[in-house]
PDB file of C-alpha atoms in Angstrom:
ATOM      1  CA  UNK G 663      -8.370-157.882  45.981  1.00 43.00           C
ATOM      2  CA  UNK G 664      -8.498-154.125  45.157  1.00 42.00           C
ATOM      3  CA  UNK G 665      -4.943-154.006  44.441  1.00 44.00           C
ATOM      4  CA  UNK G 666      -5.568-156.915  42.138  1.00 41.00           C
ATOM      5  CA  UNK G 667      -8.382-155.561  40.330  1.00 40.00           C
ATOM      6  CA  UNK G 668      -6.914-151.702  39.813  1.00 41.00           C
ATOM      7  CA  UNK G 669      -3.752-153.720  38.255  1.00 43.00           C
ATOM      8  CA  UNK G 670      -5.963-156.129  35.430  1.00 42.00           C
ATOM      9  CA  UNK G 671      -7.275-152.298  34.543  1.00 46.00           C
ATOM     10  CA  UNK G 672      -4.084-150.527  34.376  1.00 43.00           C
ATOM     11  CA  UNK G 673      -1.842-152.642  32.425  1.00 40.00           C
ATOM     12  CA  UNK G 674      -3.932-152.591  29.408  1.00 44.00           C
ATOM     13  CA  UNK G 675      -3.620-148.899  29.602  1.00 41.00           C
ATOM     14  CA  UNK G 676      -0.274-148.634  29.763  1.00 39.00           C
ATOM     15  CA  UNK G 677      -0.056-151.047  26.785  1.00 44.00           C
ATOM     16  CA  UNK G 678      -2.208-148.925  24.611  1.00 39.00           C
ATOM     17  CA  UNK G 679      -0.527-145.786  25.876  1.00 36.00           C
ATOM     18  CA  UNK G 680       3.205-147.258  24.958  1.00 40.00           C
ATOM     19  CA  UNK G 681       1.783-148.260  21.597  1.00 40.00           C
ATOM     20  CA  UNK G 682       0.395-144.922  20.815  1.00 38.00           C
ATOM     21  CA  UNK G 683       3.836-143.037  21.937  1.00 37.00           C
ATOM     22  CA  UNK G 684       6.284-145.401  19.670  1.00 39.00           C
ATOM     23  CA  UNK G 685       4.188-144.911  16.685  1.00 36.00           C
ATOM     24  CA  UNK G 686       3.984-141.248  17.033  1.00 33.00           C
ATOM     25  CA  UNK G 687       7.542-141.313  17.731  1.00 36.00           C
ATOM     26  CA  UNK G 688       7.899-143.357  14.552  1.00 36.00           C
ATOM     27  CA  UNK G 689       5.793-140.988  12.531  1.00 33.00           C
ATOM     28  CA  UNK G 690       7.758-137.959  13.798  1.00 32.00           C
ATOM     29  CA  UNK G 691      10.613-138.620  12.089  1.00 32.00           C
ATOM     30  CA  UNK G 692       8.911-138.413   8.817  1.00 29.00           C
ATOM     31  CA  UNK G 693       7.185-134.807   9.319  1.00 29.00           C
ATOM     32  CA  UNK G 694       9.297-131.845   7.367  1.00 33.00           C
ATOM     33  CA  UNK G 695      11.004-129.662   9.778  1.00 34.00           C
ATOM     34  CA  UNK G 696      11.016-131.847  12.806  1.00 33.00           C
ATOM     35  CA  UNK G 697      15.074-132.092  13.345  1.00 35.00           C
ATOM     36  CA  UNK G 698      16.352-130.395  16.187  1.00 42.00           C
ATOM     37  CA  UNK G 699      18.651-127.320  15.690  1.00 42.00           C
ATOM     38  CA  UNK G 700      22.125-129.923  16.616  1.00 43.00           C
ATOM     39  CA  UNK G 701      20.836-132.645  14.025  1.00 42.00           C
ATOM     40  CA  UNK G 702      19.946-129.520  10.935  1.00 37.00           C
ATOM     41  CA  UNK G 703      23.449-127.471  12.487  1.00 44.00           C
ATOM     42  CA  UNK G 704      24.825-130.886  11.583  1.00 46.00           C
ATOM     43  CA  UNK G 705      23.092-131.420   8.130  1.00 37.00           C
ATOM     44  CA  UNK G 706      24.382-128.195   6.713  1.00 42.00           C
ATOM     45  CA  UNK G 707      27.584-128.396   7.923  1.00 45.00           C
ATOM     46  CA  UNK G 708      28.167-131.642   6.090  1.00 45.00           C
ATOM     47  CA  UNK G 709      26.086-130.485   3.103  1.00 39.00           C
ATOM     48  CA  UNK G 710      28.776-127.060   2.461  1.00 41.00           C
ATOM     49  CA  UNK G 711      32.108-129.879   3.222  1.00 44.00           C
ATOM     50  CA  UNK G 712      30.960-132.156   0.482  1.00 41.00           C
ATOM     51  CA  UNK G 713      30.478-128.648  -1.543  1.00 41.00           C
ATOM     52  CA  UNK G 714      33.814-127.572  -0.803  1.00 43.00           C
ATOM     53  CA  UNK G 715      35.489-130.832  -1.561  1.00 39.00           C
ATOM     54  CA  UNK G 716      33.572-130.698  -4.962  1.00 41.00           C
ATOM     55  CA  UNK G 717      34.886-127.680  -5.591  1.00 42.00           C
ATOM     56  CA  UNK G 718      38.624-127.901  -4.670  1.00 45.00           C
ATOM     57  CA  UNK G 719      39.209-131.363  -6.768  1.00 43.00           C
ATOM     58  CA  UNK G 720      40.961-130.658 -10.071  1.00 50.00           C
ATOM     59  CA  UNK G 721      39.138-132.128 -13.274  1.00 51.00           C
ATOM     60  CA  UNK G 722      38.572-135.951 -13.572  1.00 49.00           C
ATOM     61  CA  UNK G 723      38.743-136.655  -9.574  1.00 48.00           C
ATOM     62  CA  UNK G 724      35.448-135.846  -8.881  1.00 47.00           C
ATOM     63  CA  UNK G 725      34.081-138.410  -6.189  1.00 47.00           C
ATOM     64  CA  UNK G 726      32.035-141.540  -8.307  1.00 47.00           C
ATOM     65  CA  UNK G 727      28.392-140.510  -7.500  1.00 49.00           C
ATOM     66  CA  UNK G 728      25.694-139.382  -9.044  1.00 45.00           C
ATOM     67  CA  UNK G 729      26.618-135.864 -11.313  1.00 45.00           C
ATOM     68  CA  UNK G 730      26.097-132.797  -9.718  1.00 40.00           C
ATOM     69  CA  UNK G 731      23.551-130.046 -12.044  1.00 42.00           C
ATOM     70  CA  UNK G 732      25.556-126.846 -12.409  1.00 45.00           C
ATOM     71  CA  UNK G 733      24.552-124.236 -10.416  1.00 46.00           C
ATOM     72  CA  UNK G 734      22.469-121.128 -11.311  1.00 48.00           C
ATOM     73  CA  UNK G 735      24.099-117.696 -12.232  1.00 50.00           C
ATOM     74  CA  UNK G 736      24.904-115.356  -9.567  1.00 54.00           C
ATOM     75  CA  UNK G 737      22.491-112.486 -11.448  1.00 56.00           C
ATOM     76  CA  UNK G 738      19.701-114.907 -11.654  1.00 53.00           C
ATOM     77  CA  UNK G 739      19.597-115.371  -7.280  1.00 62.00           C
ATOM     78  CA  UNK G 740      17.535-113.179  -5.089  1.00 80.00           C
ATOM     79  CA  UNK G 741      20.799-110.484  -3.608  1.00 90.00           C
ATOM     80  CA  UNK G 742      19.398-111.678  -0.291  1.00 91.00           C
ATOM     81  CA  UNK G 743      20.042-115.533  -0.643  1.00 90.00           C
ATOM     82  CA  UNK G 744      23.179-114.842  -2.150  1.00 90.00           C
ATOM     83  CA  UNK G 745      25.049-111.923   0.200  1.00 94.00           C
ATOM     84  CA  UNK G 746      24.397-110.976   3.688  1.00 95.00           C
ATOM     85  CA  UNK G 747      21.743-108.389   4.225  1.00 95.00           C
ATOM     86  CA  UNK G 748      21.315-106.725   7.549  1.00 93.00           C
ATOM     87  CA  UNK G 749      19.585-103.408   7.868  1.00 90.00           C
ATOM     88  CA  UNK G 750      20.757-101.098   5.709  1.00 94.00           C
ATOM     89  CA  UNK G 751      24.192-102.982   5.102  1.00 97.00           C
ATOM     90  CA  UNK G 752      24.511-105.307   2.410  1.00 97.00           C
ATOM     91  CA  UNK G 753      28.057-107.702   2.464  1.00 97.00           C
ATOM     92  CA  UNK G 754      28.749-109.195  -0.882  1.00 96.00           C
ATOM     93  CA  UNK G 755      31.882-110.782  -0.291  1.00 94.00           C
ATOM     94  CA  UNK G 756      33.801-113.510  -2.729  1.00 94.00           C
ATOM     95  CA  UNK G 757      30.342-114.785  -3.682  1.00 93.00           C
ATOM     96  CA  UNK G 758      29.705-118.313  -5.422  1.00 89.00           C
ATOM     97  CA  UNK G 759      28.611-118.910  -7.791  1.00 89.00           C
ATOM     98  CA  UNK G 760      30.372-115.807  -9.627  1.00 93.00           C
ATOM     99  CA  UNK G 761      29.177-112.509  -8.885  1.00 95.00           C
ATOM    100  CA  UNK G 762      30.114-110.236 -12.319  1.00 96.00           C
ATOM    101  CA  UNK G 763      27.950-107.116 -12.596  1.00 96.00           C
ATOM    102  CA  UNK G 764      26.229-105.242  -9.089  1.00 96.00           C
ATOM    103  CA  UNK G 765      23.571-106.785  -7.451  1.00 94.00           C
ATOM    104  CA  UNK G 766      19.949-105.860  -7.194  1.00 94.00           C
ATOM    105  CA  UNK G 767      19.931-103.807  -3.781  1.00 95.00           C
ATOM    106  CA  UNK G 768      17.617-103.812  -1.303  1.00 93.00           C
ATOM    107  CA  UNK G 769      15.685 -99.979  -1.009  1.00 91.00           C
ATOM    108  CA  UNK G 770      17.156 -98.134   1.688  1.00 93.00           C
ATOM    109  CA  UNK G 771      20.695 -99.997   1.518  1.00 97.00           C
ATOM    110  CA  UNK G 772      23.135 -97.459   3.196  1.00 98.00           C
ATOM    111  CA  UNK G 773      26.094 -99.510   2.995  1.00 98.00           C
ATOM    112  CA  UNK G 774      27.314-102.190   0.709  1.00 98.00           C
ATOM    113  CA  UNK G 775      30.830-104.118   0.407  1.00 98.00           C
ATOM    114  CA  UNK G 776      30.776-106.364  -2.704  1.00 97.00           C
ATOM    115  CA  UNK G 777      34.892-106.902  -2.542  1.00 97.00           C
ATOM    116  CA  UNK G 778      36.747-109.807  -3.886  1.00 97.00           C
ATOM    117  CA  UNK G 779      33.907-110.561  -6.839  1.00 97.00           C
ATOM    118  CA  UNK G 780      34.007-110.255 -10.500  1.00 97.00           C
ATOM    119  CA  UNK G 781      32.596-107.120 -11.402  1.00 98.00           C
ATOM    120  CA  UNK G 782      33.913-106.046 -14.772  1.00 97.00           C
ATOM    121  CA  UNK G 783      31.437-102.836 -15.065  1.00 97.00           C
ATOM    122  CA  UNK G 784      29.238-100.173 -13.191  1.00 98.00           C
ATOM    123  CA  UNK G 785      26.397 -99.086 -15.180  1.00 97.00           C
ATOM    124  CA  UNK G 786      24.594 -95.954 -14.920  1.00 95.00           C
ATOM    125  CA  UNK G 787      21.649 -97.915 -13.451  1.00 95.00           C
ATOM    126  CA  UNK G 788      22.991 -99.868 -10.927  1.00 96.00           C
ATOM    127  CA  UNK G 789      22.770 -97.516  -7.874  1.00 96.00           C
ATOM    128  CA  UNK G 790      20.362 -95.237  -9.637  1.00 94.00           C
ATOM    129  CA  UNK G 791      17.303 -95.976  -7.419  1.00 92.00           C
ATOM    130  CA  UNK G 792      19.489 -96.314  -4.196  1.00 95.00           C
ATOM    131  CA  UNK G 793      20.092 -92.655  -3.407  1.00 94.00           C
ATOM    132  CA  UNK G 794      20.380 -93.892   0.438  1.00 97.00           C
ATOM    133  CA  UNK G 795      24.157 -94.989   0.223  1.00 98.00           C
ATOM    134  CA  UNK G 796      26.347 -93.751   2.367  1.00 98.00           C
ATOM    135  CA  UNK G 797      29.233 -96.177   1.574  1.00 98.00           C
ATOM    136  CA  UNK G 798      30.090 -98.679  -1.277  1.00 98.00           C
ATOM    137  CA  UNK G 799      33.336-100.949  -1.232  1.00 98.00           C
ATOM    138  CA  UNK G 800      34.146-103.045  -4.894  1.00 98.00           C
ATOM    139  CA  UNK G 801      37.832-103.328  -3.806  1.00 98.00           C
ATOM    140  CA  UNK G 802      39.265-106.237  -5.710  1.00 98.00           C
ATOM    141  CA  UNK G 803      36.787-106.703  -8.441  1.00 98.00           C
ATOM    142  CA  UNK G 804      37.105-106.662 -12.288  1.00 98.00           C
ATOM    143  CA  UNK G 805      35.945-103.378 -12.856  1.00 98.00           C
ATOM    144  CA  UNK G 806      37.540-101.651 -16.101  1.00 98.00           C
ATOM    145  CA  UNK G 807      34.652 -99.371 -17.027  1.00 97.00           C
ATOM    146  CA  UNK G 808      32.006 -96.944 -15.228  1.00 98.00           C
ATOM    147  CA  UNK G 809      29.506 -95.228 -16.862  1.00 96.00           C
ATOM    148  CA  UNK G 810      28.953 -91.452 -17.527  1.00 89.00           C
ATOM    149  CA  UNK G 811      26.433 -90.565 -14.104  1.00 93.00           C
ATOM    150  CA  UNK G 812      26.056 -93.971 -12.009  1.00 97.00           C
ATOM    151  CA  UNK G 813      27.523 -92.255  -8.977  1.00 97.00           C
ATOM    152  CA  UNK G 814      25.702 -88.722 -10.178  1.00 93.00           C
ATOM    153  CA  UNK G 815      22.479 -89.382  -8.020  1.00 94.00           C
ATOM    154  CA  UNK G 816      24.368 -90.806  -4.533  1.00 97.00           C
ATOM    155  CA  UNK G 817      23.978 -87.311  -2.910  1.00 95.00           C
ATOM    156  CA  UNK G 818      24.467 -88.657   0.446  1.00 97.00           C
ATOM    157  CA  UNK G 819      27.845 -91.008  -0.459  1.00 98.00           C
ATOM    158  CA  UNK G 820      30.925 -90.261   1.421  1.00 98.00           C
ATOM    159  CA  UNK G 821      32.973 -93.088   1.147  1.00 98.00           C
ATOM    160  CA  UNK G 822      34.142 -94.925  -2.325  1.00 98.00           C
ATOM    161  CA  UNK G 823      36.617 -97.717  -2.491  1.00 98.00           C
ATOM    162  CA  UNK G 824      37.307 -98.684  -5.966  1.00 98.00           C
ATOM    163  CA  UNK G 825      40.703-100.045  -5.406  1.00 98.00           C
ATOM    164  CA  UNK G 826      42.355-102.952  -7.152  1.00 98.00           C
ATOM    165  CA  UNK G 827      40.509-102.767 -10.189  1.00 98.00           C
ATOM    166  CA  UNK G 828      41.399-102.325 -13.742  1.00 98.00           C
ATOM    167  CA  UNK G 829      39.803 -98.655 -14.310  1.00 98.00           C
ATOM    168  CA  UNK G 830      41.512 -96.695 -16.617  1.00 98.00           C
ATOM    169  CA  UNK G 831      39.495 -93.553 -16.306  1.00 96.00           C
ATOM    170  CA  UNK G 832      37.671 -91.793 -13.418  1.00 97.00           C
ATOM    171  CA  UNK G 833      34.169 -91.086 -14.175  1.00 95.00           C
ATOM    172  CA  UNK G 834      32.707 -87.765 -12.454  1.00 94.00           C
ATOM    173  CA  UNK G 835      32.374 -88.725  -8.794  1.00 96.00           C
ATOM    174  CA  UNK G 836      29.375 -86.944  -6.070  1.00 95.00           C
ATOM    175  CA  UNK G 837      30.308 -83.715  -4.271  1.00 94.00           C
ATOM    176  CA  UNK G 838      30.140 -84.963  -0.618  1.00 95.00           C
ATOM    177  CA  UNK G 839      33.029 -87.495  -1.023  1.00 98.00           C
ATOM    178  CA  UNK G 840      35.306 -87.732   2.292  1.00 98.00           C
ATOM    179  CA  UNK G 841      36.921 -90.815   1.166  1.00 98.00           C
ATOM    180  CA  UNK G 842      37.917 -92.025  -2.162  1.00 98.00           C
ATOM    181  CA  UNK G 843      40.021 -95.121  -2.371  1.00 98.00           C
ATOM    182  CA  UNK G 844      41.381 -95.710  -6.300  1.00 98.00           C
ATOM    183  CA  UNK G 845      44.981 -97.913  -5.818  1.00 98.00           C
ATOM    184  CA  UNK G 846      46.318-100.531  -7.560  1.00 98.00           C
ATOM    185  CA  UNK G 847      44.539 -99.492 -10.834  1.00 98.00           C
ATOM    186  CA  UNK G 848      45.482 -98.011 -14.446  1.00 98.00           C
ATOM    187  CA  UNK G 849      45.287 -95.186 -14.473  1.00 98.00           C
ATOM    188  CA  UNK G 850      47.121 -92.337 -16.318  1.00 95.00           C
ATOM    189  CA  UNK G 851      46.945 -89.192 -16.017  1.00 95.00           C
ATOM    190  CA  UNK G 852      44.235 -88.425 -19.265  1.00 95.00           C
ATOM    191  CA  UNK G 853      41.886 -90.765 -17.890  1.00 96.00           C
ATOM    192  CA  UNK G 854      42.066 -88.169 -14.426  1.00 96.00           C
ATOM    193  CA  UNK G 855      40.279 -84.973 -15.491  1.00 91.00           C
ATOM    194  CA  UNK G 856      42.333 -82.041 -13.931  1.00 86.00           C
ATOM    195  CA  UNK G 857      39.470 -80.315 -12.027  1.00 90.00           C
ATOM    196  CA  UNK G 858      37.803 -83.557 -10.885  1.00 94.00           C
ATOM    197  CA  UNK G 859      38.291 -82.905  -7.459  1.00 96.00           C
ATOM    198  CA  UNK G 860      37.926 -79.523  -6.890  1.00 92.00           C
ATOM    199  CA  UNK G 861      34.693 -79.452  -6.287  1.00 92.00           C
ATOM    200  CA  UNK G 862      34.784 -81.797  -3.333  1.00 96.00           C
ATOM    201  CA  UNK G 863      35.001 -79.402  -0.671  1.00 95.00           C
ATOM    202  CA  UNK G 864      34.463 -82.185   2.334  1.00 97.00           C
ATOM    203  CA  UNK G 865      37.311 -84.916   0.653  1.00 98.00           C
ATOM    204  CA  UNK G 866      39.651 -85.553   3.642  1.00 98.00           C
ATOM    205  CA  UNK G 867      41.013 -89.162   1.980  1.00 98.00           C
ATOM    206  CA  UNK G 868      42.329 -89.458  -1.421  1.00 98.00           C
ATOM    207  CA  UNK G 869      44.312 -92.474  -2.083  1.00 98.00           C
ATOM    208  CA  UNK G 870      45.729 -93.022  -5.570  1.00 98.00           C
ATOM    209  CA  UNK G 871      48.972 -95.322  -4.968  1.00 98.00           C
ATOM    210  CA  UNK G 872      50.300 -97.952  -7.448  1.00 98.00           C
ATOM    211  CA  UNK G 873      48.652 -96.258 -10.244  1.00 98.00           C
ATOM    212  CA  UNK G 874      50.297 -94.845 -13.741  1.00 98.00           C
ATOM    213  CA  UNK G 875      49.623 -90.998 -13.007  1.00 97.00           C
ATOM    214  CA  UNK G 876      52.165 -88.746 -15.066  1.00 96.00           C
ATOM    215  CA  UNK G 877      51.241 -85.347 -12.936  1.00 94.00           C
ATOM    216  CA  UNK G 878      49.168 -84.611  -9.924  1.00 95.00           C
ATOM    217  CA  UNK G 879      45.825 -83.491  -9.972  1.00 93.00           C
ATOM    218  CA  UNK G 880      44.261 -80.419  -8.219  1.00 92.00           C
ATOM    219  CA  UNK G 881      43.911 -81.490  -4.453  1.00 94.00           C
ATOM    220  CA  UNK G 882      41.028 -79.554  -2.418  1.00 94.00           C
ATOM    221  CA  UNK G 883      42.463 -77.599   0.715  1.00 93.00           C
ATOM    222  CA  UNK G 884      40.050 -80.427   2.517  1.00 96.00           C
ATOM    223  CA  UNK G 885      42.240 -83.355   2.118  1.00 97.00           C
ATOM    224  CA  UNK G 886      44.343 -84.475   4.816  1.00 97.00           C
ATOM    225  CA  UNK G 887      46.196 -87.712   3.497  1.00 98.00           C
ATOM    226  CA  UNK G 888      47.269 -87.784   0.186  1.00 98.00           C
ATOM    227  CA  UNK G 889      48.863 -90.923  -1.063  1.00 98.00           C
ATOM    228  CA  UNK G 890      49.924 -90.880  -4.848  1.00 98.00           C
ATOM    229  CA  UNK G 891      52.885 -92.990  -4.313  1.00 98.00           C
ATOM    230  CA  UNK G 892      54.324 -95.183  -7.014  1.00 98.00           C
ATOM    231  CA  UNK G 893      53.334 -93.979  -9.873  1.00 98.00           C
ATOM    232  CA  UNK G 894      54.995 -91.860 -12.807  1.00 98.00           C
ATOM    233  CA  UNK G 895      55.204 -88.265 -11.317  1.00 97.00           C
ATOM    234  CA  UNK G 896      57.995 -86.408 -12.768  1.00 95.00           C
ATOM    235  CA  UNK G 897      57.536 -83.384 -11.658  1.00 93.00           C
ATOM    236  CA  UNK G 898      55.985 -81.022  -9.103  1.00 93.00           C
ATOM    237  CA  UNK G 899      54.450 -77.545 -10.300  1.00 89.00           C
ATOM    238  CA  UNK G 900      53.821 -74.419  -7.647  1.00 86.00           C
ATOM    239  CA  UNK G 901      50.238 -74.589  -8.396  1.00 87.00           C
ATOM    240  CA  UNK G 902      50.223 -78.829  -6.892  1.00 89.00           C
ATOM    241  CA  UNK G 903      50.160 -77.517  -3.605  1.00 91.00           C
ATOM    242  CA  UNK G 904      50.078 -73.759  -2.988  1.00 89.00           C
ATOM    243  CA  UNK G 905      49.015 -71.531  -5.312  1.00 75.00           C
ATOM    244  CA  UNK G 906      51.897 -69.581  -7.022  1.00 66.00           C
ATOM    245  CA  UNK G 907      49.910 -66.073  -7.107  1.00 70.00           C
ATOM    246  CA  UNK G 908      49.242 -66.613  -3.362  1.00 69.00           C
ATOM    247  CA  UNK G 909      52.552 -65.900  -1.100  1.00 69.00           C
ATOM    248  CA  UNK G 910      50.844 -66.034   1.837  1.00 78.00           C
ATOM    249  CA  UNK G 911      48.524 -69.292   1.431  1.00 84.00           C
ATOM    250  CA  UNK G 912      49.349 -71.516   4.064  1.00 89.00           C
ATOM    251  CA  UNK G 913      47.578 -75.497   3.454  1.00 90.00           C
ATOM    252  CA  UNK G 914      47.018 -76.775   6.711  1.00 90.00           C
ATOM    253  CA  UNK G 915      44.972 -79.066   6.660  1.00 94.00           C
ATOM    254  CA  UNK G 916      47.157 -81.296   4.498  1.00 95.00           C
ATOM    255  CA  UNK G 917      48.884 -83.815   7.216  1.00 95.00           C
ATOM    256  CA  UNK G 918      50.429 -86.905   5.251  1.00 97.00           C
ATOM    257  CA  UNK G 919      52.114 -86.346   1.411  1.00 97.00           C
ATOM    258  CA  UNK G 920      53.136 -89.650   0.175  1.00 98.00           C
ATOM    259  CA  UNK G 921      54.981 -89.492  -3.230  1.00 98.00           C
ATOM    260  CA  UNK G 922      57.632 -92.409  -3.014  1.00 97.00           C
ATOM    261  CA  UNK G 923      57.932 -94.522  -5.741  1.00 98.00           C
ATOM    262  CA  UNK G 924      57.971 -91.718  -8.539  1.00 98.00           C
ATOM    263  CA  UNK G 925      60.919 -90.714 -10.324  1.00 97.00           C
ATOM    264  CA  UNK G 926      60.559 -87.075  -9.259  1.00 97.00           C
ATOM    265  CA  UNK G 927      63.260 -85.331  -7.243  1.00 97.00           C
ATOM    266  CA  UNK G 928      61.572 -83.067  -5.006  1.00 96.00           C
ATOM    267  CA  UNK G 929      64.483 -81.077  -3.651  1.00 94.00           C
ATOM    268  CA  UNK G 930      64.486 -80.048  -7.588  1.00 94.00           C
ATOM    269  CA  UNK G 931      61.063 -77.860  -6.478  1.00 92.00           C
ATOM    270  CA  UNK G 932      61.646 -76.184  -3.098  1.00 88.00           C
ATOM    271  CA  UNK G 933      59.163 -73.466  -3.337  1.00 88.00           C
ATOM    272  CA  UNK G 934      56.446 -76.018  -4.525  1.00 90.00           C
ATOM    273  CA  UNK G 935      56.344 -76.659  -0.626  1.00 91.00           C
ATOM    274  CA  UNK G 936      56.096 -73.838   1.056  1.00 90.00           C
ATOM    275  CA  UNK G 937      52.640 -73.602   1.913  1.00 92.00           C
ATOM    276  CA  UNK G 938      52.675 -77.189   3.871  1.00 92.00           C
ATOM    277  CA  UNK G 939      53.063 -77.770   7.263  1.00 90.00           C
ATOM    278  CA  UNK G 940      55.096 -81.235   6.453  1.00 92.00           C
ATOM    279  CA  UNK G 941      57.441 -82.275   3.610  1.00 94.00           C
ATOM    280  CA  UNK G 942      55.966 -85.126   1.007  1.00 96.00           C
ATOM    281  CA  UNK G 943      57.382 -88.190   1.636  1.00 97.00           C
ATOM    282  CA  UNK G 944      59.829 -89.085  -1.438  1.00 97.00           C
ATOM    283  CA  UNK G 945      63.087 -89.204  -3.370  1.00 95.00           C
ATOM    284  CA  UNK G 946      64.731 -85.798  -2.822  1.00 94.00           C
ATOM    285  CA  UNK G 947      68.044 -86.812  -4.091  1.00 90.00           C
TER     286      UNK G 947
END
């Protein structure tokens, strides 16, 4: 009888109980935020293929839906939502929509690679509140200009890659330079200042390959590799390397001379050489 009685009280409970569960279980499905990580992993994942397949058909095949608005300008998005930003490193890499001028930094940015964009300029205000950096890489951009003084107030820079762009000219570049990367650009030798390097006392890197350079400029005793091959050097003077009032000047420091690719025949300038520990590598017949 007790059995009976505790069962007529129970099941009506468990009724209203089952009731209460499906409709909250109906109603979560409906509240913002409530997908698990799999089902939102998921969501995105399918949300960047139908962006990519968007992107990739050629005019007049896009799929029969409803249009797609054209998305906002690179320069008018937040750096953060457009790059990746990490602390103190900021990686701007082939960015869509187009990136085309340098993007507002976060203070205290140390390191940025924007590479593979479509940066046609530098401006003198573009790093001029970000006196942190320690690093910037625009390899493979558009860049064909770079105004007087927007490197002049990176005091603590030591590594610049500006290769494969379309520069022309080199604008004046900060003191504590180790690295400076300028291939596969334009330039001749009038848009390289002769002296523009010889205040860089710490430059151990200096890479100017696949360029149009007519004579080489004055290399601190610093550097260590020196590639300025294939370009337009005809010839070689004393002063390049080691100093013609200085018979005794011995450059160490100076490990790795490429110079391949130019017309010059070095065996035409023996004592051009003399002060080096290793032979450039080039034509020398």
């Amino acid at each position: 009888m007790k059995a009976f009685l505790f069962t007529c009280m129970l099941v009506p409970w468990l009724m209203v109980l089952a009731a209460s569960t499906q409709r909250f279980s109906g109603e979560s499905q409906l509240i913002p935020g409530s997908l698990s990580s799999k089902e939102l992993s998921r969501y995105f994942t399918d949300y960047l293929k139908s962006r990519r397949v968007r992107k990739a058909l050629p005019p007049g095949d896009e799929p029969d839906d409803s249009p797609i608005p054209e998305g906002p300008d690179a320069s008018d998005l937040p750096t953060c939502l457009l790059c990746v930003c990490l602390t103190g490193s900021v990686y701007c890499e082939e960015v869509s929509p187009d990136m085309t001028a340098v993007p507002t930094l976060p203070k205290e940015t140390a390191y940025l690679y924007a590479r593979f964009n479509k940066i046609k300029k530098i401006s003198s205000k573009d790093f001029a509140e970000i006196v942190t950096l320690k690093r910037i890489d625009l390899t493979g951009n558009l860049i064909s200009e770079i105004e007087d003084g927007a490197f002049s107030k990176l005091t603590m820079l030591e590594e610049l890659s500006l290769a494969d762009n379309r520069l022309v000219k080199l604008p004046m570049l900060p003191a504590k330079l180790k690295s400076f990367n300028v291939n596969h650009n334009l330039l001749k030798t009038k848009g390289v200042k002769a002296n523009i390097f010889k205040k860089m006392t710490k430059l151990v890197n200096l890479f100017m390959a696949d360029n149009q350079l007519q004579a080489v400029p004055y290399i601190p005793d610093s550097v260590r590799i020196l590639h300025i091959q294939n370009n337009n050097i005809t010839v070689v003077n004393k002063d390049t390397f080691c100093g013609s009032n200085d018979t005794y000047y011995l450059r160490m420091s100076l490990s790795e001379v490429r110079m391949d690719g130019n017309p010059v025949v070095l065996s035409k300038y023996p004592d051009s050489f003399v002060c080096m520990k290793v032979l450039p590598v080039g034509r020398y017949r």
